[in-house]
Short mmCIF file of C-alpha atoms in Angstrom, two decimals:
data_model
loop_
_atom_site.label_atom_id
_atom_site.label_comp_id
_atom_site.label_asym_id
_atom_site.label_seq_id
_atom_site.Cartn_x
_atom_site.Cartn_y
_atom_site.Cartn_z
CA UNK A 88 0.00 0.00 0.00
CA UNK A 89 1.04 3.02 -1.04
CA UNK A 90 1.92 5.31 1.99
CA UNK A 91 0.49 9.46 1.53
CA UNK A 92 3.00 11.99 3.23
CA UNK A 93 -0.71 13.80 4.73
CA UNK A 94 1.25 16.04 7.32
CA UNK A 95 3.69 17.03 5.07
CA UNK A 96 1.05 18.17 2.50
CA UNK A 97 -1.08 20.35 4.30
CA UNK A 98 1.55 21.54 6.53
CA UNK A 99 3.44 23.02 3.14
CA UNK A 100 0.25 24.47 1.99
CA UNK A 101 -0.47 26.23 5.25
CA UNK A 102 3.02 27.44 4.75
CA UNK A 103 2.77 28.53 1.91
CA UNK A 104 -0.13 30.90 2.53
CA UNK A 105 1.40 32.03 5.90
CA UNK A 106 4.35 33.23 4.01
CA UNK A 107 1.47 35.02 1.90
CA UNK A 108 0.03 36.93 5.08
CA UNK A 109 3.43 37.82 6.59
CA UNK A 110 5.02 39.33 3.85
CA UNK A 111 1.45 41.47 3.38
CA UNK A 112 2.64 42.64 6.97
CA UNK A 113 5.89 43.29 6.61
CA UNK A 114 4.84 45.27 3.43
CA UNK A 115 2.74 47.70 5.59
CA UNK A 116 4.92 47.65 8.90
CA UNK A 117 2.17 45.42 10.96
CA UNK A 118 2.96 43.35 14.16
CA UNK A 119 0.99 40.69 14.01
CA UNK A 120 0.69 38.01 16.75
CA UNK A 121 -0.39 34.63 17.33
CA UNK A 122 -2.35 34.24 20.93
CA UNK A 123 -2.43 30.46 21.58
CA UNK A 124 -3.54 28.61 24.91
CA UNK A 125 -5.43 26.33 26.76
CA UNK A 126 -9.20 27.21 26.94
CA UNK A 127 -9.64 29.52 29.47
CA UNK A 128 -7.10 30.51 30.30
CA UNK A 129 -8.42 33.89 29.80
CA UNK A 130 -6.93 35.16 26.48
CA UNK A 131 -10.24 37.24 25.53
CA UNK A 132 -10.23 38.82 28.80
CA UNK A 133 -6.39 39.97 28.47
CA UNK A 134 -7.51 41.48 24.88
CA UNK A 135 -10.11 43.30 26.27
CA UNK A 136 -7.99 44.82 29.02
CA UNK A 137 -5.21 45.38 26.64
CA UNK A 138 -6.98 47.12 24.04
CA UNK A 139 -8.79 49.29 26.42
CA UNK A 140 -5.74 50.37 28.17
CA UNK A 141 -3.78 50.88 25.33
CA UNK A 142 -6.38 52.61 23.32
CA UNK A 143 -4.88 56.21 23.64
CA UNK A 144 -1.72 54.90 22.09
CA UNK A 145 -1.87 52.16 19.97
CA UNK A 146 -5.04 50.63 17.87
CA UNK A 147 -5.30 46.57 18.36
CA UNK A 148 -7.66 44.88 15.81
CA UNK A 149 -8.45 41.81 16.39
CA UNK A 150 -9.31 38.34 14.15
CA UNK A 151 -11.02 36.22 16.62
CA UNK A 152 -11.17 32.33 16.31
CA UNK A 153 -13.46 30.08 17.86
CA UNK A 154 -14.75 26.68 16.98
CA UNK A 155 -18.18 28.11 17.52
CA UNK A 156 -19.99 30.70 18.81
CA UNK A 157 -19.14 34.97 18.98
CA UNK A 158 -19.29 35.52 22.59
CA UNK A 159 -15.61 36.43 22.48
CA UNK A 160 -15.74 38.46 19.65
CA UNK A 161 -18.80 40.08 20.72
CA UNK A 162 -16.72 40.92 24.46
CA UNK A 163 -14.24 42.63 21.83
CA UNK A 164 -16.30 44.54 19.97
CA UNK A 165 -17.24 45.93 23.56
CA UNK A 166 -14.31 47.94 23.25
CA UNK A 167 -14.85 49.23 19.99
CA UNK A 168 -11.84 47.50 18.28
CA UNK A 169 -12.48 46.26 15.01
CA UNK A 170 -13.02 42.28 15.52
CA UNK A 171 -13.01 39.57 12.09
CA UNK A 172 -14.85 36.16 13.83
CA UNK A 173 -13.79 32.81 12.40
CA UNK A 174 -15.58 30.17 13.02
CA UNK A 175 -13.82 26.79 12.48
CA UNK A 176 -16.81 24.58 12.67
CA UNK A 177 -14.94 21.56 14.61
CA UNK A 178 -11.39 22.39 13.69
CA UNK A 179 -8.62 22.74 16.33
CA UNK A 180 -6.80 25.64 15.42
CA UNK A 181 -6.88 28.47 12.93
CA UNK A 182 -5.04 27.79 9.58
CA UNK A 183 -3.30 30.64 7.10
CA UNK A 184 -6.24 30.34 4.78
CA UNK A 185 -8.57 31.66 6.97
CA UNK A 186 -6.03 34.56 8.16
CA UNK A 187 -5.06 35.63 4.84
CA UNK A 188 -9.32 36.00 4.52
CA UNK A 189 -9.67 37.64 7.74
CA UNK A 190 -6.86 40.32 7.33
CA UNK A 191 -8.89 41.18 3.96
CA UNK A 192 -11.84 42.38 6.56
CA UNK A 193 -10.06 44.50 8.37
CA UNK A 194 -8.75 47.71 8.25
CA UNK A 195 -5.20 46.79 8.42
CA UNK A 196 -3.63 50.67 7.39
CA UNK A 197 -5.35 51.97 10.22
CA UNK A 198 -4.12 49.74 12.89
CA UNK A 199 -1.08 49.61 14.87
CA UNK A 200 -1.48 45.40 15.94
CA UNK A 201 -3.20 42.90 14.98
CA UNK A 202 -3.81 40.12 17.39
CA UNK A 203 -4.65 36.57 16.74
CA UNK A 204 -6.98 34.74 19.58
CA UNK A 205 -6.37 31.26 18.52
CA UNK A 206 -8.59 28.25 18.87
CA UNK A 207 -8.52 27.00 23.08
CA UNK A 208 -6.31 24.30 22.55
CA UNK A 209 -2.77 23.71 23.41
CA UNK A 210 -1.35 21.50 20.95
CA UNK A 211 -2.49 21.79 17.43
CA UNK A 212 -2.33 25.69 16.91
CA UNK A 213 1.59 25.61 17.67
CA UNK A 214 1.89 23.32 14.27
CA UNK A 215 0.41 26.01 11.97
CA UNK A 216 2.07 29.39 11.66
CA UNK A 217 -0.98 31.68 10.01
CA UNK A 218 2.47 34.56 8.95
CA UNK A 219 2.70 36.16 12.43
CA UNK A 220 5.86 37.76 13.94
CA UNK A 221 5.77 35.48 16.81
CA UNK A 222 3.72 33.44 19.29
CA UNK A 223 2.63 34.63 22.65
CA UNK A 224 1.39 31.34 24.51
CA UNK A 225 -0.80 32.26 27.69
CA UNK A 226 -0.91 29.73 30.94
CA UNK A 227 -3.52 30.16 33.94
CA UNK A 228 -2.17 29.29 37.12
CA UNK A 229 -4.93 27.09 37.72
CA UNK A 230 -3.77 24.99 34.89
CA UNK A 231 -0.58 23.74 36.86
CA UNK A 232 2.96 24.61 36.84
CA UNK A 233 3.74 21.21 34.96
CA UNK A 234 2.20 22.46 31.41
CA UNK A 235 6.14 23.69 30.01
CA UNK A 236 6.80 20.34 30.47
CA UNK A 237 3.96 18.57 29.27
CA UNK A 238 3.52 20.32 26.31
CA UNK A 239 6.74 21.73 25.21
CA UNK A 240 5.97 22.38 21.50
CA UNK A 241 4.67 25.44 21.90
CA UNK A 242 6.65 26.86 24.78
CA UNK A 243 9.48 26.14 22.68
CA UNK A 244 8.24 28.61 19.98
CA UNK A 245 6.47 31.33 21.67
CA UNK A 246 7.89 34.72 21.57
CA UNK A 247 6.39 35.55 25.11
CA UNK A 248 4.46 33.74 28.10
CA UNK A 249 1.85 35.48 30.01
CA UNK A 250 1.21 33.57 33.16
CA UNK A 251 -2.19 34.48 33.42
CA UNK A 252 -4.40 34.21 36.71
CA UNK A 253 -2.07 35.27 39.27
CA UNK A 254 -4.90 36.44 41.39
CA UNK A 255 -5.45 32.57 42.31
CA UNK A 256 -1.67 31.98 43.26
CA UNK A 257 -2.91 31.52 47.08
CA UNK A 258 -5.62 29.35 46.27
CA UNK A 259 -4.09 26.56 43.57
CA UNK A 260 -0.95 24.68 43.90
CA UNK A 261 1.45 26.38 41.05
CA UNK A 262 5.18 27.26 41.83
CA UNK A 263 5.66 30.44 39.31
CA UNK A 264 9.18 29.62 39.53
CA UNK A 265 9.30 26.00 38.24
CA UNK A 266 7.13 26.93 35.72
CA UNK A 267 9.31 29.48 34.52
CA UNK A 268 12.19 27.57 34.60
CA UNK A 269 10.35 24.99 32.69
CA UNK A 270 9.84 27.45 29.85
CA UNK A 271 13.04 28.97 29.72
CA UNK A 272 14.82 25.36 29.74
CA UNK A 273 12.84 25.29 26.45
CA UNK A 274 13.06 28.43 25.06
CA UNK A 275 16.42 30.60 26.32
CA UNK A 276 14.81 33.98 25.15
CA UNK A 277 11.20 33.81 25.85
CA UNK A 278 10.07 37.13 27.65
CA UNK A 279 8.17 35.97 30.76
CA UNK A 280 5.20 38.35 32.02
CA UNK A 281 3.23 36.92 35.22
CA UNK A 282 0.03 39.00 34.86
CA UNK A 283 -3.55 39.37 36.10
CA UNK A 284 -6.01 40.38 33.94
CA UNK A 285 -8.79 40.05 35.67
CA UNK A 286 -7.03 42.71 38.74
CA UNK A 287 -4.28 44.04 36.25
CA UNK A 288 -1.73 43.33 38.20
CA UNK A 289 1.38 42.94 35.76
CA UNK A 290 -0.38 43.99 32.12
CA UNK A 291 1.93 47.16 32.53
CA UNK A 292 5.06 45.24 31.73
CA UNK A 293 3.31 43.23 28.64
CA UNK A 294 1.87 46.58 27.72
CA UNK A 295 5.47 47.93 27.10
CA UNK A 296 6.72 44.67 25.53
CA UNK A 297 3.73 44.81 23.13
CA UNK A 298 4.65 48.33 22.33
CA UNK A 299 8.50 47.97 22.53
CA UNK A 300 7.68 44.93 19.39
CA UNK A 301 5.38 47.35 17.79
CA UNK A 302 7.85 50.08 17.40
CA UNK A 303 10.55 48.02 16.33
CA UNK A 304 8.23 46.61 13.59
CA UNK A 305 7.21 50.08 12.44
CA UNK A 306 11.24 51.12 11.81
CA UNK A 307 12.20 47.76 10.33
CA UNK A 308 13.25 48.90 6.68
CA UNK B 56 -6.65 17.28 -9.14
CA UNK B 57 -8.08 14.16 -7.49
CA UNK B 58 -8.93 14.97 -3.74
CA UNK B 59 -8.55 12.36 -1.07
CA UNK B 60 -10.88 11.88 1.81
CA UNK B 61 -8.34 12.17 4.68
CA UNK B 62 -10.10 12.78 7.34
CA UNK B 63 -12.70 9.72 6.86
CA UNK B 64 -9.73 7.68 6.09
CA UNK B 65 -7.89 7.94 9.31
CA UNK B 66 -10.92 7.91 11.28
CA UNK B 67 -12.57 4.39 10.00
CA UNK B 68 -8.87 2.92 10.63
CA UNK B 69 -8.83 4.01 14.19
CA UNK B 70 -12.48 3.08 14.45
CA UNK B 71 -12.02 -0.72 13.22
CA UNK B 72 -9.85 -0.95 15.74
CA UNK B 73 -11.70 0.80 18.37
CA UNK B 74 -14.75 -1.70 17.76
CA UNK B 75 -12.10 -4.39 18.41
CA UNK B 76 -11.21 -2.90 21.71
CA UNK B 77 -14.48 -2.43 22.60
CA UNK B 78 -15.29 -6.21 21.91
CA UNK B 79 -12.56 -7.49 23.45
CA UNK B 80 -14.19 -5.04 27.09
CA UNK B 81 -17.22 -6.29 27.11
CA UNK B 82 -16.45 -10.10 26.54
CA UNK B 83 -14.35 -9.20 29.70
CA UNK B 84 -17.03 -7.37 31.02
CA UNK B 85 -14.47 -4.40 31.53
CA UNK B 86 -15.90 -1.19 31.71
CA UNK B 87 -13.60 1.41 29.85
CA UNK B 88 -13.99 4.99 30.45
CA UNK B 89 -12.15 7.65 28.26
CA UNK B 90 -11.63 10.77 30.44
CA UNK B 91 -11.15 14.05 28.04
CA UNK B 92 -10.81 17.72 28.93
CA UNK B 93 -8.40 20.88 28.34
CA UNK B 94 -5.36 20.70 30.06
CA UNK B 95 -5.05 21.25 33.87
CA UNK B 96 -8.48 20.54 34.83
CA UNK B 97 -7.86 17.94 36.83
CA UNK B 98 -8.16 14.53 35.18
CA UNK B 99 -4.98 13.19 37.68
CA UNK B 100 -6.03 14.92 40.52
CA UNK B 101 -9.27 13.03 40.55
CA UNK B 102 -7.51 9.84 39.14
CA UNK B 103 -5.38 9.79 42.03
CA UNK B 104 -8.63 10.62 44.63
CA UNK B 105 -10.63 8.15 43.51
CA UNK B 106 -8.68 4.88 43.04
CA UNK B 107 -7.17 6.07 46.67
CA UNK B 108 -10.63 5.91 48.54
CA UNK B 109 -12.38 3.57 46.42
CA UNK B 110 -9.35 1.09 46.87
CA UNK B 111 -11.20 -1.31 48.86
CA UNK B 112 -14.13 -1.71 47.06
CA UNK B 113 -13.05 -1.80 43.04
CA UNK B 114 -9.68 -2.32 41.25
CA UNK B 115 -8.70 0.35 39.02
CA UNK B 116 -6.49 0.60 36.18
CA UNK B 117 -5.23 3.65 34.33
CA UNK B 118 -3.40 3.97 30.54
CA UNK B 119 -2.20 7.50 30.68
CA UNK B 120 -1.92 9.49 27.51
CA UNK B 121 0.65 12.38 27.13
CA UNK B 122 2.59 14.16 24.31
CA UNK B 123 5.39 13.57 27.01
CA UNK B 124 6.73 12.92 30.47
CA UNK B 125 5.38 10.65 32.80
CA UNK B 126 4.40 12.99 35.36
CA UNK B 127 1.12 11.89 35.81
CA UNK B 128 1.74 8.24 35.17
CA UNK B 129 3.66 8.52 38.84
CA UNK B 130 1.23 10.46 40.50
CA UNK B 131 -0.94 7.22 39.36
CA UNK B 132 1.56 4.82 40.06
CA UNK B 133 2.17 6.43 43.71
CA UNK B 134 -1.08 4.77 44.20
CA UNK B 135 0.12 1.59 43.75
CA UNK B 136 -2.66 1.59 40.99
CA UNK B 137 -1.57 -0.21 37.24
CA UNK B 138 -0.59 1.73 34.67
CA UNK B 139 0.24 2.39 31.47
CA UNK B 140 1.92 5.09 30.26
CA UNK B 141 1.32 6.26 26.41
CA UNK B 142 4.03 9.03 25.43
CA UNK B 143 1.93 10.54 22.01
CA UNK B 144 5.34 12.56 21.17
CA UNK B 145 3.32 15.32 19.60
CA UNK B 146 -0.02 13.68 18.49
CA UNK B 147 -3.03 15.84 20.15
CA UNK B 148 -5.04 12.60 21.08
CA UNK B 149 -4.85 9.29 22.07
CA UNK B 150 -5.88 6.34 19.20
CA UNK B 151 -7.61 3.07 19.27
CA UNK B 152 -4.40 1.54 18.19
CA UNK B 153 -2.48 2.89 21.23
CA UNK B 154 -5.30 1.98 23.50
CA UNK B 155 -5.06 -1.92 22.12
CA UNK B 156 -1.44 -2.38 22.58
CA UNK B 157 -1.95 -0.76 26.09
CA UNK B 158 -4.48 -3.22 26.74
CA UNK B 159 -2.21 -6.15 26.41
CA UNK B 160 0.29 -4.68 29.02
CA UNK B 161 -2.46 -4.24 31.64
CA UNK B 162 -3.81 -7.17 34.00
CA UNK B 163 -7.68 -6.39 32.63
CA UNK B 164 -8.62 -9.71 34.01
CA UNK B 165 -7.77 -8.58 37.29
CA UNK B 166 -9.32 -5.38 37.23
CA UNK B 167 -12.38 -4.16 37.22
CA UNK B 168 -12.15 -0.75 35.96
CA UNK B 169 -9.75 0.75 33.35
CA UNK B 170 -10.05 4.65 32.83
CA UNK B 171 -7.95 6.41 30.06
CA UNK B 172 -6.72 10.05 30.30
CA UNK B 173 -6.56 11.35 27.19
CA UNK B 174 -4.01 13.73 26.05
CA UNK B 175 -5.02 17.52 27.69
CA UNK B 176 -7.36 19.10 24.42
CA UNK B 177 -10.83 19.44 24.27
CA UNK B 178 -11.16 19.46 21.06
CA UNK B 179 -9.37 16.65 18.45
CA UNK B 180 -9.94 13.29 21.49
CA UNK B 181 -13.68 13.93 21.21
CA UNK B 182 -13.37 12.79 17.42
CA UNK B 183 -11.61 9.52 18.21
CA UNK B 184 -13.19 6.78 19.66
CA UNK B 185 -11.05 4.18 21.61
CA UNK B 186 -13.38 1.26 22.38
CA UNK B 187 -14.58 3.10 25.48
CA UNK B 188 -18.27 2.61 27.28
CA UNK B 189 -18.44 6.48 27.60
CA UNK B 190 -16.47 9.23 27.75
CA UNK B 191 -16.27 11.30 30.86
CA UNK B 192 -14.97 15.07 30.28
CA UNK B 193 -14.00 17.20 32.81
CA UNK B 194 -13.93 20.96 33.45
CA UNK B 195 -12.56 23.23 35.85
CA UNK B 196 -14.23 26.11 37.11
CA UNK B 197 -11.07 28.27 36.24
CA UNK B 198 -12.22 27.60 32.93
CA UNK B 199 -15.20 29.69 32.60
CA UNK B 200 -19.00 28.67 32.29
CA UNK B 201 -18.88 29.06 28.32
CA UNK B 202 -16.84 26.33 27.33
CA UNK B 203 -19.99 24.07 27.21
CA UNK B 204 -21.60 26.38 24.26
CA UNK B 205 -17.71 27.36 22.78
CA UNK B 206 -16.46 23.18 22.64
CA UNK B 207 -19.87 21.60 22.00
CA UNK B 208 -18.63 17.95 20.35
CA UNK B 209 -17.25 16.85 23.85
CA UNK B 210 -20.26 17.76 26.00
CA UNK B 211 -22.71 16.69 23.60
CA UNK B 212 -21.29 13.04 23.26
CA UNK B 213 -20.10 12.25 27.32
CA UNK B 214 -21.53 10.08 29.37
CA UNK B 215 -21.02 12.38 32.70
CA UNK B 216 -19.32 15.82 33.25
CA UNK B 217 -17.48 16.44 36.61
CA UNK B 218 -17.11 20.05 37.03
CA UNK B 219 -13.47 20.57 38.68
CA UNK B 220 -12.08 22.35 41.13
CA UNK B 221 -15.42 24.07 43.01
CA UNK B 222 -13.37 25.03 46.07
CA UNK B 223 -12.51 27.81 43.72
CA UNK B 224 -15.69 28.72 43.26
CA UNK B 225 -15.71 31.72 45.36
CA UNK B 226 -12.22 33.38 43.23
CA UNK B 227 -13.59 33.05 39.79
CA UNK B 228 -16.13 34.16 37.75
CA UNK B 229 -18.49 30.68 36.75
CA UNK B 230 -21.65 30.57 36.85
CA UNK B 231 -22.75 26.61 37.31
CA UNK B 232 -25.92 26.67 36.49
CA UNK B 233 -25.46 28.64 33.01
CA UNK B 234 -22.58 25.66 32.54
CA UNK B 235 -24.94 22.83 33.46
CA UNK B 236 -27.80 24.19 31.60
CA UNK B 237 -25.81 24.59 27.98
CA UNK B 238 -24.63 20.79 28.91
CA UNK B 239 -27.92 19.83 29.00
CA UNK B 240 -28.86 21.81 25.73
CA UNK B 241 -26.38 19.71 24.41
CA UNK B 242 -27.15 16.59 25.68
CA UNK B 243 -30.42 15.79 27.75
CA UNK B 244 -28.82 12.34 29.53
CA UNK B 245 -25.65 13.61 30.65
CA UNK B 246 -24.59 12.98 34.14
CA UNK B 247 -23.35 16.07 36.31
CA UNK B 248 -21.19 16.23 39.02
CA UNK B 249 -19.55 19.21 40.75
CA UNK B 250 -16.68 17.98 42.36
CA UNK B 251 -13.53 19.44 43.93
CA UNK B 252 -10.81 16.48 43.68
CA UNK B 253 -8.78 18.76 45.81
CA UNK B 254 -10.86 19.04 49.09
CA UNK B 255 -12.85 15.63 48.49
CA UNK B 256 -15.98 17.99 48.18
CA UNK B 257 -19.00 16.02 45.90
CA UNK B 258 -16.80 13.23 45.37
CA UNK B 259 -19.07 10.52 46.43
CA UNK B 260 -22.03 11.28 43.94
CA UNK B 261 -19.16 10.19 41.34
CA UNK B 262 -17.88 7.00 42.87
CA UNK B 263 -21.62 6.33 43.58
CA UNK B 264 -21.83 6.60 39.66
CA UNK B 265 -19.26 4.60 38.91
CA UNK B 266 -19.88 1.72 40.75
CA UNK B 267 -23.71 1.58 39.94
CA UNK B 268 -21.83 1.93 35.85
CA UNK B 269 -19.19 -0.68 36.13
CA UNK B 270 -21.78 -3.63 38.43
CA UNK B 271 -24.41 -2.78 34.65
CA UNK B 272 -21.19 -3.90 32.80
CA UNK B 273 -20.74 -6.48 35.34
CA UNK B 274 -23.99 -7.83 35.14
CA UNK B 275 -24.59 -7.27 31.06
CA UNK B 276 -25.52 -10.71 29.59
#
């Protein structure tokens, strides 16, 4: 029986388009990133603080990607940012195709960032670069301080780690630092940001890394 | 260019198999259950809790699906519980395949339970049946009430949902009844239990379940 290279295939096609949507951004000076985590680990409510925050200075949109459902693109839109909703209808993670349609939606010249909210899933998304500048992988301290470990894949790639939930660090068993020695056994330059978005308790230092990125995306020649 | 149905392809493969699994359970009158959730919900936490205190009364064994480490294979094994420990080196769910070769390493005739955890996504182990009875997914109240109406495919096709980690209830937004209700939109027979594996809180109502489950397979002509 003839054996089908399947991973190989679709992963090149992916690729293919991703290299489509991130030279589109480079074009036109856009930092684009890739949220991917767990679900709930409380990506949409980061974005909403975020882009709320930051409004003054910088304008976030937003492409929004959920297996079904709006309600987090509709808590987006709740901040007036300009939100693109994809639903994948039983798929695990977001694929190039769908970004390259999504960025077409949105009013790219007039924004600063544009932020990904990947599928909730840990795994898959880190296999299928959509032509972002880089990952940002979020953990809630409720998950457990074993996840850099358990699933490395994507710790290994991510640009940044937002420890999310920090609020609960008295109630759930997580040591912040094995967690973050974990990650950086994995991945020697990922910036490490333990935040709380529900309180806001750390978003100031992801606020300037977000906008630190941004500006050296905007003088890249 | 001729397209090729990949995803039915792989799927009646692992299902073939899966029926053989399942075959070879109930001529043992084995009940299988095939736990599924995001990941940090809890799964060995309440692994661990309930082969501890039901320990006297029924004999549980485990096959423990990761992308790697055997973290929670140990926590298991601490028990003095069997296992076996399936390593999925990248693959975002366990397969039929894996669960048959893990089979023939455990004492089944000995036991009288065998409960998989599946690899931490709630999305791609939903679509993969293993020869289980029922699945069982869990979800942690760090989570969030919407994950129900967000990650419908797992909640509409489980046997019983144990809602994790309610000694938390009082630090996080989650609303259980808005969870329980969109379960039961989903799927009108589903079992529900709010459980905290942590503090031992509702813990009963589950081994209750279990045993009353396992004595039907027991007793199935």
């Amino acid at each position: 029986m003839k054996k089908i290279k399947i991973e190989k295939k679709i992963l090149s096609e992916n690729e293919k388009c991703s290299i489509e949507n991130r030279s589109l951004l480079a074009k036109r000076k856009k930092l684009c990133l890739n949220m991917i985590s767990s679900p709930g680990s409380g990506k949409t409510t980061i974005l909403v603080r975020t882009i709320t925050e930051l409004k003054d200075r910088i304008k976030i949109g937003v492409i929004e990607g959920d297996i079904q459902t709006d309600i987090d693109a509709e808590r987006i839109r709740a901040t007036e940012a300009r939100v693109v909703q994809i639903n994948t209808e039983g798929a695990c993670h977001l694929s190039a195709v769908q970004i390259n349609k999504a960025l077409k939606k949105l009013p790219v010249d007039d924004l600063d960032i544009i932020l990904i909210e990947n599928v909730g899933n840990l795994v898959c998304p880190s296999a299928f670069e959509l032509g972002e500048a880089g990952k940002v992988v979020v953990l809630s301290v409720a998950e457990g301080d074993d996840k850099p470990a358990k699933y490395p894949a994507i710790f290994a790639k991510s640009k940044a780690l937002l420890i999310n939930k920090t609020d609960l660090l008295g109630h759930v068993d997580f040591d912040i630092e094995r967690a973050i020695s974990d990650a950086r056994r994995l991945n020697k330059t990922i910036d490490i940001f333990p935040i709380s978005a529900k309180t806001g308790d750390g978003m100031v230092d992801w606020y300037d890394w977000l906008i630190k990125i941004h500006e050296q995306t905007n003088t890249q020649k």
